[in-house]
């Protein structure tokens, strides 16, 4: 997409997208940020649109995805803050370490959300909560071999998403 076409698309669609987002998120600043991020994604991966409706459909899909990612990040951040408070971790972790941990948790959450629920549950409970495969097999009413396969699948999936 030539820069002039992108500029025209931005000029024509950005006010509409910002307004559309504001009705959904209720915050003008957040709507403006999401609209900018949506067009930034388009700038990184340009494409042509046969019509204004096609452009709007694409922009709303991208904006919804960005909003969901933002919402999930806030959920993960809130859980991290609660865990810090419960375990008195605030004094032991620098701001940079907290940001790095939060980024890793968001990435892990995104990776696990792409897996079937049983697979992500087995992974979380074995790797983060310390359950043995035998304990999980009993509680989830599955054989231990299936639990091992689930955890291996989750590890492989997370590794593929993290590796450049």
CSV table of C-alpha atoms in Angstrom, one decimal:
chain,number,residue,atom,x,y,z
A,1,UNK,CA,0.0,0.0,0.0
A,2,UNK,CA,1.6,3.3,-1.0
A,3,UNK,CA,2.0,5.8,1.7
A,4,UNK,CA,-0.5,8.2,0.1
A,5,UNK,CA,-3.2,5.4,0.1
A,6,UNK,CA,-2.5,4.7,3.8
A,7,UNK,CA,-2.6,8.4,4.6
A,8,UNK,CA,-6.0,8.7,2.8
A,9,UNK,CA,-7.3,5.7,4.6
A,10,UNK,CA,-6.1,7.1,7.9
A,11,UNK,CA,-7.7,10.5,7.2
A,12,UNK,CA,-11.0,8.9,6.2
A,13,UNK,CA,-11.3,6.1,8.7
A,14,UNK,CA,-9.4,7.1,11.9
A,15,UNK,CA,-12.2,9.4,13.2
A,16,UNK,CA,-14.8,6.7,12.6
A,17,UNK,CA,-12.6,4.0,14.2
A,18,UNK,CA,-11.8,6.3,17.2
A,19,UNK,CA,-15.6,7.0,17.7
A,20,UNK,CA,-16.5,3.3,17.3
A,21,UNK,CA,-13.9,2.3,19.9
A,22,UNK,CA,-14.9,5.1,22.3
A,23,UNK,CA,-18.5,3.8,22.3
A,24,UNK,CA,-17.2,0.4,23.3
A,25,UNK,CA,-14.4,1.2,25.8
A,26,UNK,CA,-15.9,4.4,27.2
A,27,UNK,CA,-12.6,6.2,27.5
A,28,UNK,CA,-11.6,8.8,24.8
A,29,UNK,CA,-7.9,8.4,25.5
A,30,UNK,CA,-8.0,4.6,25.4
A,31,UNK,CA,-10.0,4.7,22.2
A,32,UNK,CA,-7.5,7.1,20.6
A,33,UNK,CA,-4.6,4.8,21.7
A,34,UNK,CA,-6.3,1.7,20.3
A,35,UNK,CA,-7.1,3.5,17.0
A,36,UNK,CA,-3.4,4.6,16.7
A,37,UNK,CA,-2.2,1.1,17.5
A,38,UNK,CA,-4.6,-0.3,14.9
A,39,UNK,CA,-3.2,1.9,12.1
A,40,UNK,CA,0.3,1.2,13.3
A,41,UNK,CA,-0.3,-2.5,12.7
A,42,UNK,CA,-1.5,-1.6,9.2
A,43,UNK,CA,1.6,0.4,8.6
A,44,UNK,CA,3.7,-2.6,9.6
A,45,UNK,CA,1.8,-4.9,7.3
A,46,UNK,CA,0.2,-2.8,4.5
A,47,UNK,CA,-2.7,-4.1,2.5
A,48,UNK,CA,-5.2,-2.9,-0.1
A,49,UNK,CA,-9.0,-2.7,0.5
A,50,UNK,CA,-11.5,-2.9,-2.4
A,51,UNK,CA,-14.0,-0.8,-0.5
A,52,UNK,CA,-14.5,1.3,2.5
A,53,UNK,CA,-16.6,-1.5,4.1
A,54,UNK,CA,-13.7,-3.9,3.7
A,55,UNK,CA,-11.3,-1.4,5.3
A,56,UNK,CA,-13.7,-0.9,8.3
A,57,UNK,CA,-14.1,-4.6,8.7
A,58,UNK,CA,-10.4,-5.1,8.8
A,59,UNK,CA,-9.8,-2.1,11.2
A,60,UNK,CA,-12.5,-3.3,13.6
A,61,UNK,CA,-11.1,-6.8,13.7
A,62,UNK,CA,-7.6,-5.5,14.5
A,63,UNK,CA,-8.9,-3.0,17.0
A,64,UNK,CA,-11.0,-5.8,18.8
A,65,UNK,CA,-7.9,-8.0,19.0
A,66,UNK,CA,-5.8,-5.1,20.4
A,67,UNK,CA,-8.5,-4.4,23.0
A,68,UNK,CA,-8.7,-8.0,24.0
A,69,UNK,CA,-4.9,-8.2,24.3
A,70,UNK,CA,-5.0,-5.0,26.5
A,71,UNK,CA,-7.8,-6.4,28.7
A,72,UNK,CA,-5.9,-9.7,29.1
A,73,UNK,CA,-2.7,-7.9,30.0
A,74,UNK,CA,-4.6,-5.9,32.7
A,75,UNK,CA,-6.0,-9.2,34.1
A,76,UNK,CA,-2.5,-10.8,34.2
A,77,UNK,CA,-1.1,-7.6,35.8
A,78,UNK,CA,-3.8,-7.6,38.4
A,79,UNK,CA,-3.1,-11.2,39.3
A,80,UNK,CA,0.6,-10.5,39.5
A,81,UNK,CA,0.1,-7.5,41.8
A,82,UNK,CA,-2.2,-9.7,44.0
A,83,UNK,CA,0.5,-12.4,44.1
A,84,UNK,CA,3.1,-9.8,45.0
A,85,UNK,CA,1.0,-8.5,47.9
A,86,UNK,CA,0.2,-12.0,49.3
A,87,UNK,CA,3.9,-13.1,49.2
A,88,UNK,CA,5.6,-9.7,50.1
A,89,UNK,CA,7.5,-9.7,46.8
A,90,UNK,CA,7.3,-6.0,46.2
A,91,UNK,CA,10.5,-5.2,48.1
A,92,UNK,CA,12.5,-8.0,46.5
A,93,UNK,CA,11.7,-7.2,42.8
A,94,UNK,CA,13.0,-4.1,40.9
A,95,UNK,CA,10.7,-2.2,38.5
A,96,UNK,CA,12.6,-3.6,35.6
A,97,UNK,CA,12.3,-7.2,36.9
A,98,UNK,CA,8.6,-6.6,37.5
A,99,UNK,CA,8.1,-5.4,33.9
A,100,UNK,CA,10.1,-8.4,32.6
A,101,UNK,CA,8.1,-10.8,34.7
A,102,UNK,CA,4.8,-9.2,33.6
A,103,UNK,CA,5.8,-9.4,29.9
A,104,UNK,CA,6.7,-13.1,30.4
A,105,UNK,CA,3.4,-13.8,32.2
A,106,UNK,CA,1.4,-12.1,29.4
A,107,UNK,CA,3.2,-14.1,26.8
A,108,UNK,CA,2.6,-17.3,28.7
A,109,UNK,CA,-1.1,-16.4,29.2
A,110,UNK,CA,-1.4,-15.8,25.4
A,111,UNK,CA,0.3,-19.1,24.6
A,112,UNK,CA,-1.8,-21.1,27.0
A,113,UNK,CA,-5.0,-19.5,25.8
A,114,UNK,CA,-4.4,-21.0,22.4
A,115,UNK,CA,-4.4,-24.5,23.8
A,116,UNK,CA,-7.3,-26.7,24.8
A,117,UNK,CA,-8.4,-26.1,28.4
A,118,UNK,CA,-7.3,-29.5,29.7
A,119,UNK,CA,-3.8,-29.0,28.2
A,120,UNK,CA,-3.3,-25.6,29.7
A,121,UNK,CA,-4.7,-26.7,33.1
A,122,UNK,CA,-2.3,-29.6,33.3
A,123,UNK,CA,0.6,-27.4,32.4
A,124,UNK,CA,-0.3,-24.7,35.0
A,125,UNK,CA,-1.0,-27.1,37.7
A,126,UNK,CA,2.2,-29.2,37.1
A,127,UNK,CA,4.6,-26.4,36.3
A,128,UNK,CA,3.4,-23.5,38.4
A,129,UNK,CA,1.4,-25.1,41.3
A,130,UNK,CA,3.7,-28.1,41.8
A,131,UNK,CA,1.2,-31.0,41.3
A,132,UNK,CA,2.8,-34.3,40.3
A,133,UNK,CA,1.6,-36.0,37.1
A,134,UNK,CA,0.0,-38.8,39.3
A,135,UNK,CA,-1.9,-36.2,41.3
A,136,UNK,CA,-3.2,-34.5,38.2
A,137,UNK,CA,-4.1,-37.8,36.6
A,138,UNK,CA,-6.3,-38.6,39.6
A,139,UNK,CA,-7.9,-35.2,39.9
A,140,UNK,CA,-8.5,-34.7,36.2
A,141,UNK,CA,-9.6,-38.4,35.7
A,142,UNK,CA,-7.0,-39.0,33.0
A,143,UNK,CA,-4.1,-41.4,32.8
A,144,UNK,CA,-0.7,-40.2,33.8
A,145,UNK,CA,0.6,-40.7,30.2
A,146,UNK,CA,-2.1,-38.2,29.0
A,147,UNK,CA,-1.0,-35.7,31.6
A,148,UNK,CA,2.6,-36.0,30.5
A,149,UNK,CA,1.5,-35.6,26.8
A,150,UNK,CA,-0.5,-32.5,27.7
A,151,UNK,CA,2.4,-30.9,29.6
A,152,UNK,CA,4.8,-31.7,26.8
A,153,UNK,CA,2.4,-30.2,24.2
A,154,UNK,CA,2.1,-27.0,26.3
A,155,UNK,CA,5.8,-26.7,26.7
A,156,UNK,CA,6.4,-27.2,23.0
A,157,UNK,CA,3.7,-24.7,22.2
A,158,UNK,CA,5.1,-22.0,24.6
A,159,UNK,CA,8.7,-22.6,23.3
A,160,UNK,CA,7.6,-22.1,19.7
A,161,UNK,CA,5.9,-18.8,20.6
A,162,UNK,CA,8.9,-17.6,22.6
A,163,UNK,CA,11.7,-18.6,20.2
A,164,UNK,CA,12.4,-15.9,17.6
